[in-house]
CSV table of C-alpha atoms in Angstrom, one decimal:
chain,number,residue,atom,x,y,z
A,180,VAL,CA,29.9,-10.0,-0.2
A,181,THR,CA,30.2,-6.4,0.0
A,182,GLU,CA,28.3,-4.5,2.8
A,183,CYS,CA,25.6,-3.4,0.9
A,184,ASP,CA,24.9,-7.2,-0.3
A,185,ALA,CA,25.1,-7.7,3.6
A,186,VAL,CA,22.5,-5.0,4.2
A,187,GLN,CA,20.2,-6.3,0.8
A,188,ALA,CA,20.4,-9.6,2.4
A,189,SER,CA,18.8,-8.8,5.7
A,190,GLN,CA,16.1,-7.4,4.2
A,191,SER,CA,12.7,-9.0,5.5
A,192,GLU,CA,11.5,-12.3,3.6
A,193,GLU,CA,8.9,-10.9,1.3
A,194,TRP,CA,11.2,-8.4,0.3
A,195,ASP,CA,13.7,-11.9,-0.5
A,196,ALA,CA,11.2,-13.5,-2.4
A,197,ASP,CA,10.1,-10.2,-4.5
A,198,LEU,CA,13.9,-9.9,-5.2
A,199,THR,CA,14.1,-13.7,-6.5
A,200,VAL,CA,10.9,-13.3,-8.3
A,201,ARG,CA,11.8,-10.1,-10.0
A,202,VAL,CA,15.8,-11.0,-10.6
A,203,GLY,CA,16.1,-15.0,-10.0
A,204,GLU,CA,16.8,-17.4,-12.7
A,205,ASP,CA,13.4,-15.4,-15.4
A,206,PRO,CA,10.9,-16.3,-13.2
A,207,LYS,CA,8.0,-14.0,-14.6
A,208,PRO,CA,6.5,-12.2,-11.9
A,209,ARG,CA,3.3,-12.8,-10.5
A,210,ILE,CA,0.0,-11.3,-10.5
A,211,LEU,CA,-2.9,-12.6,-9.1
A,212,VAL,CA,-6.3,-12.7,-10.5
A,213,VAL,CA,-8.9,-12.4,-7.9
A,214,ASP,CA,-12.9,-13.1,-8.9
A,215,ASP,CA,-15.5,-15.9,-8.3
A,216,PHE,CA,-16.4,-16.6,-12.0
A,217,ALA,CA,-13.6,-18.6,-14.0
A,218,ILE,CA,-14.1,-17.0,-16.8
A,219,GLU,CA,-13.3,-13.8,-15.6
A,220,ARG,CA,-10.3,-15.2,-14.1
A,221,ARG,CA,-9.6,-16.7,-17.6
A,222,ILE,CA,-9.6,-13.6,-19.7
A,223,ALA,CA,-8.2,-11.3,-17.1
A,224,GLY,CA,-5.3,-14.1,-16.4
A,225,ARG,CA,-4.7,-14.1,-20.9
A,226,LEU,CA,-4.2,-10.7,-20.4
A,227,VAL,CA,-1.9,-10.9,-17.7
A,228,GLU,CA,0.5,-13.6,-19.2
A,229,GLY,CA,0.3,-10.8,-22.7
A,230,ALA,CA,1.4,-8.4,-20.7
A,231,GLY,CA,4.3,-10.9,-19.4
A,232,PHE,CA,3.5,-11.8,-16.1
A,233,GLU,CA,2.6,-14.7,-14.4
A,234,PRO,CA,-1.1,-15.3,-13.5
A,235,LEU,CA,-1.9,-16.7,-10.0
A,236,TYR,CA,-5.9,-17.9,-9.6
A,237,ALA,CA,-8.1,-17.2,-6.4
A,238,ALA,CA,-12.0,-17.6,-6.6
A,239,ASN,CA,-12.0,-15.2,-3.5
A,240,GLY,CA,-10.5,-12.6,-0.8
A,241,GLU,CA,-9.6,-15.7,1.7
A,242,GLU,CA,-8.0,-17.6,-0.9
A,243,ALA,CA,-6.3,-14.2,-2.5
A,244,LEU,CA,-4.6,-13.9,1.3
A,245,ARG,CA,-3.0,-17.3,1.5
A,246,LEU,CA,-2.0,-17.0,-1.8
A,247,THR,CA,-0.3,-13.9,-1.2
A,248,GLU,CA,1.5,-15.6,1.5
A,249,GLU,CA,2.7,-17.9,0.1
A,250,LYS,CA,3.6,-17.0,-3.4
A,251,GLN,CA,4.3,-13.5,-2.8
A,252,PRO,CA,2.6,-12.2,-6.5
A,253,VAL,CA,3.8,-8.1,-6.8
A,254,ALA,CA,0.9,-7.0,-7.8
A,255,ILE,CA,-2.8,-8.5,-7.3
A,256,LEU,CA,-5.8,-7.6,-9.7
A,257,THR,CA,-9.3,-8.5,-8.2
A,258,ASP,CA,-12.7,-8.0,-8.8
A,259,MET,CA,-14.7,-6.3,-6.0
A,260,GLN,CA,-18.2,-8.1,-5.1
A,261,MET,CA,-17.5,-11.3,-4.2
A,262,PRO,CA,-18.8,-14.1,-2.1
A,263,GLY,CA,-16.8,-14.2,1.2
A,264,MET,CA,-14.7,-11.9,1.7
A,265,GLY,CA,-14.8,-9.4,-1.0
A,266,GLY,CA,-12.7,-6.7,-2.4
A,267,LEU,CA,-12.8,-4.0,-0.5
A,268,GLU,CA,-11.7,-6.3,2.8
A,269,LEU,CA,-9.4,-7.9,0.3
A,270,VAL,CA,-7.8,-4.5,0.2
A,271,GLU,CA,-7.8,-4.0,3.8
A,272,HIS,CA,-6.0,-7.1,4.4
A,273,ILE,CA,-3.6,-6.4,2.0
A,274,ARG,CA,-2.6,-2.9,2.7
A,275,ARG,CA,-2.2,-3.8,6.5
A,276,ARG,CA,-0.2,-7.2,5.4
A,277,HIS,CA,1.6,-6.6,2.6
A,278,PRO,CA,1.8,-2.6,2.1
A,279,ARG,CA,4.2,-3.3,-1.0
A,280,ILE,CA,1.8,-5.0,-2.9
A,281,PRO,CA,-0.3,-2.9,-5.6
A,282,VAL,CA,-3.7,-4.3,-5.6
A,283,ILE,CA,-5.5,-2.9,-8.9
A,284,VAL,CA,-9.4,-3.4,-9.0
A,285,MET,CA,-11.4,-4.4,-12.0
A,286,THR,CA,-15.0,-2.7,-12.0
A,287,ALA,CA,-18.2,-3.8,-13.5
A,288,PHE,CA,-20.2,-0.9,-14.5
A,289,GLY,CA,-22.0,0.7,-11.8
A,290,SER,CA,-20.0,-0.1,-9.2
A,291,GLU,CA,-18.0,2.6,-9.4
A,292,GLN,CA,-18.7,3.9,-6.1
A,293,ILE,CA,-17.6,0.9,-4.6
A,294,ALA,CA,-14.0,1.1,-6.4
A,295,ILE,CA,-13.9,4.8,-5.3
A,296,GLN,CA,-14.5,3.3,-1.7
A,297,ALA,CA,-11.3,0.3,-2.6
A,298,LEU,CA,-9.2,3.1,-4.1
A,299,ARG,CA,-9.9,5.0,-0.3
A,300,ALA,CA,-8.9,1.7,1.2
A,301,GLY,CA,-5.6,1.4,0.1
A,302,ALA,CA,-6.2,0.2,-4.0
A,303,SER,CA,-3.4,1.5,-6.3
A,304,ASN,CA,-5.5,1.6,-9.1
A,305,TYR,CA,-8.7,0.2,-11.3
A,306,VAL,CA,-10.1,-0.9,-14.6
A,307,PRO,CA,-13.2,-1.3,-16.0
A,308,LYS,CA,-14.4,-5.0,-16.9
A,309,ARG,CA,-15.6,-3.5,-20.3
A,310,ASP,CA,-11.6,-1.5,-20.9
A,311,LEU,CA,-9.7,-4.9,-19.7
A,312,ALA,CA,-8.2,-5.5,-22.8
A,313,ARG,CA,-7.8,-2.4,-23.6
A,314,ASP,CA,-5.9,-1.2,-20.0
A,315,LEU,CA,-4.9,-3.5,-17.9
A,316,PRO,CA,-1.6,-4.6,-20.1
A,317,GLU,CA,-0.6,-1.0,-19.6
A,318,THR,CA,-1.7,-0.7,-16.2
A,319,LEU,CA,-0.1,-3.9,-14.8
A,320,ARG,CA,3.0,-2.4,-16.7
A,321,ARG,CA,2.9,0.9,-15.2
A,322,GLN,CA,2.3,-0.4,-11.6
A,323,LEU,CA,5.1,-2.5,-12.1
A,324,GLU,CA,7.4,-0.2,-12.5
A,325,LEU,CA,6.0,1.8,-9.9
A,326,ALA,CA,6.8,-0.4,-7.3
A,327,THR,CA,10.3,-1.4,-9.2
A,328,ALA,CA,10.8,2.1,-9.0
A,329,ASP,CA,10.2,1.6,-5.2
A,330,ARG,CA,12.5,-1.2,-4.4
A,331,HIS,CA,15.0,-0.1,-6.2
A,332,ARG,CA,15.0,3.2,-3.8
A,333,ARG,CA,14.8,0.6,-0.5
A,334,GLN,CA,17.6,-1.4,-2.0
A,335,LEU,CA,19.5,2.2,-2.4
A,336,ILE,CA,18.5,3.4,1.2
A,337,GLY,CA,20.0,-0.5,2.0
A,338,CYS,CA,23.2,0.3,0.9
A,339,LEU,CA,23.0,3.9,3.1
A,340,GLN,CA,26.6,4.0,5.4
A,341,GLY,CA,25.9,6.9,7.1
A,342,ARG,CA,24.4,10.5,7.1
A,343,THR,CA,25.3,13.4,8.5
A,344,ALA,CA,22.6,16.1,8.9
A,345,GLN,CA,22.4,20.5,10.5
A,346,PHE,CA,19.5,21.9,11.6
A,347,GLU,CA,19.3,25.5,13.1
A,348,LEU,CA,16.1,26.0,15.0
A,349,GLY,CA,14.0,28.8,16.3
A,350,ASN,CA,12.8,28.4,19.6
A,351,ASP,CA,10.1,26.4,18.7
A,352,PRO,CA,9.2,22.9,20.6
A,353,GLN,CA,7.2,21.5,18.3
A,354,LEU,CA,9.7,21.0,15.6
A,355,PHE,CA,11.5,18.6,18.3
A,356,ALA,CA,9.1,15.6,17.4
A,357,PRO,CA,9.8,15.6,13.8
A,358,LEU,CA,13.1,16.3,14.0
A,359,ILE,CA,13.7,13.4,16.5
A,360,ASP,CA,11.3,10.8,14.4
A,361,LEU,CA,13.8,12.2,11.5
A,362,LEU,CA,17.0,11.3,13.0
A,363,LEU,CA,15.8,8.0,14.1
A,364,GLU,CA,14.4,7.1,10.8
A,365,ASP,CA,18.3,8.0,9.6
A,366,LEU,CA,19.3,5.7,12.1
A,367,GLU,CA,17.0,2.9,11.6
A,368,ARG,CA,17.8,3.1,7.7
A,369,ILE,CA,21.4,2.5,8.8
A,370,GLN,CA,20.6,0.0,11.0
A,371,PHE,CA,22.0,1.7,13.8
A,372,GLY,CA,21.6,-0.1,17.2
A,373,ASP,CA,18.0,-2.3,17.8
A,374,GLY,CA,14.4,-0.3,18.2
A,375,THR,CA,14.7,0.3,21.9
A,376,ALA,CA,18.3,1.2,21.4
A,377,ARG,CA,16.8,4.2,19.5
A,378,ILE,CA,14.2,4.8,21.5
A,379,ARG,CA,16.2,5.8,24.4
A,380,MET,CA,18.4,8.1,21.8
A,381,GLY,CA,14.8,9.5,21.1
A,382,VAL,CA,14.3,10.3,24.4
A,383,ALA,CA,17.7,11.5,25.0
A,384,LEU,CA,17.2,14.1,22.2
A,385,GLN,CA,13.8,15.3,23.5
A,386,GLU,CA,15.5,16.1,26.8
A,387,ALA,CA,18.6,17.5,25.3
A,388,LEU,CA,16.6,19.8,22.9
A,389,ALA,CA,14.6,20.8,26.2
A,390,ASN,CA,17.5,21.7,28.2
A,391,ALA,CA,18.7,24.2,25.1
A,392,LEU,CA,15.6,25.5,24.5
A,393,TYR,CA,14.9,26.1,28.0
A,394,HIS,CA,17.9,26.5,30.2
A,395,GLY,CA,20.1,27.4,27.5
A,396,ASN,CA,18.5,30.0,25.0
A,397,LEU,CA,15.3,30.9,27.5
A,398,GLU,CA,17.4,31.0,30.5
A,399,VAL,CA,14.7,29.6,32.7
A,400,SER,CA,16.1,27.8,35.9
A,401,SER,CA,14.7,24.1,36.6
A,402,GLU,CA,14.6,25.8,40.2
A,403,LEU,CA,11.4,27.5,39.2
A,404,ARG,CA,10.5,24.3,37.9
A,405,GLN,CA,10.8,22.3,41.2
A,406,GLU,CA,8.6,25.1,42.8
A,407,ASP,CA,6.1,25.6,40.1
A,408,GLU,CA,5.8,23.7,36.8
A,409,ARG,CA,3.3,26.2,35.5
A,410,HIS,CA,5.4,29.2,36.3
A,411,PHE,CA,8.6,27.6,34.6
A,412,HIS,CA,6.5,27.1,31.7
A,413,GLU,CA,4.7,31.1,31.8
A,414,LEU,CA,8.4,32.8,31.5
A,415,ALA,CA,9.4,30.6,29.2
A,416,GLN,CA,6.9,31.5,26.7
A,417,LEU,CA,7.1,35.1,27.5
A,418,ARG,CA,11.0,34.6,26.7
A,419,ARG,CA,10.4,33.2,23.9
A,420,HIS,CA,9.2,36.6,22.5
A,421,GLN,CA,11.6,38.7,24.0
A,422,SER,CA,15.4,39.8,23.1
A,423,PRO,CA,17.7,38.8,23.8
A,424,TYR,CA,16.3,35.1,24.1
A,425,MET,CA,14.4,35.2,20.8
A,426,GLU,CA,16.9,36.1,18.5
A,427,ARG,CA,19.0,32.9,20.1
A,428,ARG,CA,19.1,29.5,17.9
A,429,ILE,CA,19.7,25.5,18.2
A,430,ARG,CA,22.0,24.3,16.2
A,431,VAL,CA,21.8,20.3,16.0
A,432,THR,CA,24.3,18.7,14.1
A,433,ALA,CA,23.8,14.3,13.6
A,434,VAL,CA,26.4,12.5,12.4
A,435,MET,CA,25.5,8.9,12.3
A,436,ASP,CA,26.7,5.7,10.5
A,437,ILE,CA,26.4,1.6,11.3
A,438,GLU,CA,29.1,2.3,14.1
A,439,THR,CA,28.3,5.3,16.1
A,440,ALA,CA,26.3,8.2,16.4
A,441,ARG,CA,27.0,11.4,17.3
A,442,PHE,CA,24.7,14.8,18.2
A,443,GLU,CA,26.0,18.0,19.1
A,444,ILE,CA,23.3,20.2,20.0
A,445,THR,CA,24.6,23.5,20.7
A,446,ASP,CA,22.3,26.7,22.1
A,447,GLN,CA,23.4,30.3,22.3
A,448,GLY,CA,23.0,30.9,26.1
A,449,PRO,CA,25.4,31.9,28.5
A,450,GLY,CA,25.9,28.4,29.4
A,451,PHE,CA,26.6,26.7,33.3
A,452,ASP,CA,28.7,24.9,35.7
A,453,THR,CA,29.0,21.6,33.6
A,454,SER,CA,30.5,20.3,37.6
A,455,ILE,CA,27.0,20.4,38.7
A,456,VAL,CA,25.8,17.6,36.5
A,457,ASP,CA,28.9,16.4,35.6
A,458,ARG,CA,29.2,13.6,39.1
A,459,PRO,CA,28.1,10.1,39.4
A,460,ILE,CA,24.1,9.3,39.5
A,461,GLU,CA,22.5,9.0,42.3
A,462,PRO,CA,18.7,7.3,43.3
A,463,GLU,CA,17.7,10.6,44.8
A,464,ASP,CA,18.3,12.2,41.3
A,465,LEU,CA,15.4,10.1,39.9
A,466,LEU,CA,13.3,12.4,42.2
A,467,ARG,CA,14.3,15.2,41.0
A,468,VAL,CA,12.1,17.6,38.5
A,469,GLY,CA,14.9,19.6,37.5
A,470,GLY,CA,18.0,17.8,36.2
A,471,ARG,CA,16.0,14.7,35.4
A,472,GLY,CA,16.8,15.4,31.3
A,473,LEU,CA,20.9,15.2,31.6
A,474,LEU,CA,20.1,12.3,33.8
A,475,LEU,CA,18.0,10.6,31.0
A,476,ILE,CA,20.9,11.7,28.4
A,477,ARG,CA,23.6,10.4,29.8
A,478,THR,CA,21.8,7.2,31.2
A,479,PHE,CA,20.9,6.4,27.5
A,480,MET,CA,23.1,8.2,25.3
A,481,ASP,CA,26.7,7.4,27.1
A,482,VAL,CA,26.2,3.8,26.5
A,483,ALA,CA,28.3,0.9,24.8
A,484,TRP,CA,26.3,-1.9,22.9
A,485,HIS,CA,27.2,-4.6,20.5
A,486,ASN,CA,26.3,-3.9,17.0
A,487,PRO,CA,23.3,-6.8,16.4
A,488,ARG,CA,25.1,-7.6,13.1
A,489,GLY,CA,28.4,-8.7,15.1
A,490,SER,CA,30.5,-8.7,17.9
A,491,LYS,CA,32.1,-5.2,17.6
A,492,LEU,CA,31.2,-2.8,20.1
A,493,THR,CA,29.7,0.1,19.7
A,494,ARG,CA,30.1,3.3,21.9
A,495,VAL,CA,27.7,6.3,21.5
A,496,LYS,CA,28.8,9.5,22.3
A,497,PHE,CA,26.7,12.4,22.7
A,498,SER,CA,27.8,16.3,23.3
A,499,ALA,CA,25.2,18.0,24.6
A,500,GLN,CA,27.1,21.0,25.4
A,501,PRO,CA,30.2,21.8,23.3
A,502,ALA,CA,32.9,24.2,24.9
A,503,GLY,CA,32.0,27.6,26.1
A,504,SER,CA,28.2,26.8,25.5
A,505,GLY,CA,25.5,26.1,28.0
A,506,GLY,CA,22.3,23.6,27.8
B,173,MET,CA,-35.7,7.8,-35.7
B,174,SER,CA,-34.5,5.2,-36.3
B,175,VAL,CA,-35.5,1.4,-35.9
B,176,VAL,CA,-33.5,-1.4,-35.4
B,177,THR,CA,-34.5,-4.6,-36.6
B,178,ALA,CA,-34.0,-8.1,-35.5
B,179,ASP,CA,-31.4,-8.6,-38.1
B,180,GLN,CA,-29.8,-5.8,-37.6
B,181,PHE,CA,-29.9,-6.2,-33.5
B,182,GLU,CA,-27.9,-9.7,-34.0
B,183,ALA,CA,-25.4,-8.2,-36.1
B,184,GLU,CA,-24.5,-5.5,-33.7
B,185,VAL,CA,-24.2,-7.9,-30.5
B,186,ALA,CA,-21.9,-10.3,-33.0
B,187,ARG,CA,-19.6,-7.9,-34.1
B,188,GLY,CA,-19.3,-6.2,-30.4
B,189,ILE,CA,-18.2,-9.6,-29.6
B,190,GLN,CA,-16.0,-10.7,-31.8
B,191,HIS,CA,-14.1,-7.3,-31.5
B,192,HIS,CA,-14.0,-7.6,-28.0
B,193,LEU,CA,-12.9,-11.2,-27.8
B,194,GLU,CA,-10.2,-10.2,-30.7
B,195,GLU,CA,-9.0,-7.6,-28.6
B,196,ILE,CA,-8.5,-10.1,-25.9
B,197,CYS,CA,-7.4,-13.3,-27.7
B,198,GLY,CA,-5.7,-12.0,-30.5
B,199,ASP,CA,-5.8,-14.8,-33.2
B,200,ASP,CA,-6.0,-17.4,-30.9
B,201,ASP,CA,-9.1,-19.2,-32.0
B,202,GLY,CA,-8.9,-21.4,-29.2
B,203,PHE,CA,-9.0,-19.5,-26.4
B,204,THR,CA,-11.8,-17.6,-28.3
B,205,LEU,CA,-14.0,-21.1,-28.2
B,206,GLU,CA,-13.2,-21.9,-24.8
B,207,LEU,CA,-14.2,-18.0,-23.4
B,208,ILE,CA,-17.3,-18.4,-25.8
B,209,ALA,CA,-17.9,-22.0,-24.3
B,210,ALA,CA,-17.7,-20.9,-20.6
B,211,LEU,CA,-20.1,-17.9,-20.8
B,212,LEU,CA,-22.9,-20.4,-22.7
B,213,GLU,CA,-22.3,-22.7,-19.5
B,214,THR,CA,-22.0,-19.1,-16.8
B,215,ALA,CA,-24.8,-17.5,-17.7
B,216,PRO,CA,-27.9,-20.5,-17.6
B,217,VAL,CA,-26.7,-21.2,-14.5
B,218,THR,CA,-26.3,-17.6,-13.3
B,219,LEU,CA,-29.7,-17.0,-14.7
B,220,ASN,CA,-31.1,-19.7,-12.6
B,221,GLN,CA,-29.7,-18.8,-9.3
B,222,LEU,CA,-30.9,-14.8,-10.2
B,223,LYS,CA,-34.6,-16.4,-10.7
B,224,THR,CA,-34.5,-18.5,-7.8
B,225,ALA,CA,-33.3,-15.8,-5.5
B,226,ILE,CA,-36.3,-13.8,-7.3
B,227,ASP,CA,-38.5,-16.3,-6.8
B,228,GLN,CA,-37.8,-17.0,-2.9
B,229,GLY,CA,-37.5,-13.4,-1.9
B,230,ASP,CA,-33.7,-13.3,-1.8
B,231,ILE,CA,-33.1,-9.7,-2.7
B,232,VAL,CA,-29.4,-9.9,-1.7
B,233,ALA,CA,-28.7,-13.1,-3.6
B,234,ALA,CA,-30.7,-11.5,-6.6
B,235,SER,CA,-28.7,-8.6,-6.7
B,236,ARG,CA,-25.4,-10.3,-5.9
B,237,ALA,CA,-26.2,-12.9,-9.5
B,238,ALA,CA,-27.0,-10.2,-11.3
B,239,HIS,CA,-24.0,-8.5,-10.7
B,240,GLY,CA,-22.5,-11.8,-11.4
B,241,LEU,CA,-24.0,-11.8,-14.9
B,242,LYS,CA,-23.2,-8.2,-15.7
B,243,GLY,CA,-19.4,-9.1,-15.1
B,244,ILE,CA,-19.2,-11.5,-17.8
B,245,SER,CA,-21.6,-10.1,-20.2
B,246,GLN,CA,-19.3,-7.1,-19.6
B,247,SER,CA,-15.8,-9.2,-20.3
B,248,MET,CA,-17.3,-11.3,-22.9
B,249,GLY,CA,-18.5,-7.7,-24.7
B,250,VAL,CA,-21.8,-8.6,-24.6
B,251,GLY,CA,-23.2,-5.1,-23.6
B,252,CYS,CA,-26.8,-5.6,-24.1
B,253,LEU,CA,-27.2,-8.3,-21.6
B,254,ALA,CA,-24.6,-6.9,-19.2
B,255,ALA,CA,-26.6,-3.5,-18.8
B,256,ALA,CA,-29.9,-5.9,-18.5
B,257,ALA,CA,-28.6,-7.4,-15.2
B,258,ALA,CA,-27.5,-4.1,-14.4
B,259,VAL,CA,-30.8,-3.3,-13.8
B,260,VAL,CA,-32.0,-5.9,-12.4
B,261,GLU,CA,-29.0,-5.3,-10.0
B,262,THR,CA,-30.1,-2.0,-9.3
B,263,SER,CA,-33.6,-2.9,-8.7
B,264,ALA,CA,-32.5,-5.8,-6.1
B,265,ARG,CA,-30.1,-3.4,-4.5
B,266,LEU,CA,-32.5,-0.9,-3.8
B,267,GLY,CA,-35.3,-3.4,-2.4
B,268,ASP,CA,-37.6,-3.1,-5.7
B,269,ARG,CA,-38.6,-7.2,-6.4
B,270,ILE,CA,-40.9,-6.2,-8.9
B,271,ALA,CA,-38.8,-4.3,-10.7
B,272,ALA,CA,-36.0,-6.6,-10.4
B,273,GLU,CA,-38.7,-9.6,-11.7
B,274,SER,CA,-39.2,-7.8,-14.1
B,275,ALA,CA,-36.0,-7.0,-15.5
B,276,ALA,CA,-34.8,-10.2,-14.7
B,277,SER,CA,-37.5,-11.6,-17.2
B,278,ALA,CA,-36.3,-9.1,-19.9
B,279,THR,CA,-32.4,-10.2,-18.9
B,280,GLU,CA,-33.5,-13.6,-19.3
B,281,THR,CA,-35.3,-12.9,-22.5
B,282,LEU,CA,-32.4,-11.3,-24.2
B,283,TRP,CA,-30.1,-14.2,-23.1
B,284,PHE,CA,-32.6,-16.2,-25.5
B,285,ARG,CA,-31.4,-13.6,-28.6
B,286,VAL,CA,-27.8,-13.5,-27.8
B,287,HIS,CA,-27.4,-18.0,-27.1
B,288,PRO,CA,-27.8,-18.4,-30.6
B,289,ILE,CA,-25.4,-15.7,-31.9
B,290,LEU,CA,-22.8,-17.1,-29.6
B,291,GLU,CA,-23.0,-20.3,-30.9
B,292,GLN,CA,-22.9,-18.7,-34.4
B,293,LEU,CA,-20.0,-17.6,-33.8
B,294,GLU,CA,-18.7,-20.8,-32.4
B,295,GLU,CA,-19.6,-22.9,-35.2
B,296,SER,CA,-18.1,-19.9,-37.4
B,297,ILE,CA,-14.6,-20.1,-36.2
B,298,ARG,CA,-14.7,-24.0,-35.8
B,299,MET,CA,-15.8,-23.9,-39.5
B,300,SER,CA,-12.6,-21.4,-39.8
B,301,ARG,CA,-10.4,-23.6,-37.9
B,302,ASN,CA,-11.0,-26.9,-40.0
B,303,ARG,CA,-10.4,-25.0,-43.3
B,304,GLU,CA,-7.6,-24.2,-42.3
B,305,GLY,CA,-6.4,-27.2,-40.9
B,306,GLU,CA,-7.1,-29.0,-44.3
B,307,VAL,CA,-5.2,-26.8,-46.5
B,308,GLY,CA,-2.6,-26.0,-43.8
B,309,PRO,CA,0.6,-28.1,-43.4
């Protein structure tokens, strides 16, 4: 069993069930047909069969939800107006609970407004009932192609073993959150750590970036922050548009694999005496406004934890201040 | 201005249904017969629900029944019946009980004309199958 296989095998149950249907011993992919009229279900079901799928049937939204949980269809084809849970509500439920299952709505003429509502609520396509025979098979095939492409993309992502990324940012703190999101997404794809570990890394990255910006590039002392938070931010804002501060950049290098994530954040400020912060963490550090960032970085990043998929001890090293640089 | 005679109307409706069912059922006469039988069974039930709802002043139920009739008619290629049911549905949805009642009556009259067309179609398919059965292996 390769690493890639193991990663795939750990995907969600929904995904596993889906794969079984798609690549198992040749069962046809299932399409759930939802309509309160038996005659409509039969017609749609026949067209579904003709297109190479296995139809499942439900007479209302509630039954459709139950069958979706049990049988994991690859797509749902639904009428809009039904007693009990109607098509619109069904679309909303499926979008929340099974976002990867596309819902195609069948519309009678005069129901265009409801179809638009359904599309806005998350339906992926619609087919007019009068053109069902002409349009449904092709719509199903196209829909399945898209869903398959999405599944293959997820399979590929499941095989991702590592990623290296480099960014060079100006002194704009608005880019920090999206950058961290991006990095955490990659970590999640690699299955690095658990959710909590990743959030703690995000907090540490946020602090590291803020340090690089305010104390590194803009040279605003944390002592100023101790005195008055407002003065700190006013000076920072002013320096963002003044030389030499405004020309400075923050470089972020992330090297991530399943065992180690290393982030290097380099500012272009003059640097500072690392011995000030390179000491054991004291309880009073928690009360200080300035210096809190480094404390969080050291607490959250210099940690050892076990990989959830095995017993391998993983060490996360954080390098906030490469040689000759401050931050 | 052209005038559509009763015969022309029936022929047109029959052609529409046949063409539509061919698209759905292909050569599968058994399935075609099943669908025709289902419509012959379902449409009167839905029409009754519609009439009852209108009699009881339940405009929501009337709209729902009309919507159902519209859907099954459309799915079977009976465009004229679907259009008539759509008028009932819209009238009911707008809360116009008198218009809904009148449109429901017109829809029922139309159904009485569509019904024998479906029966004739059913009969001709059966006869055709029987003939094929006689000459077949």
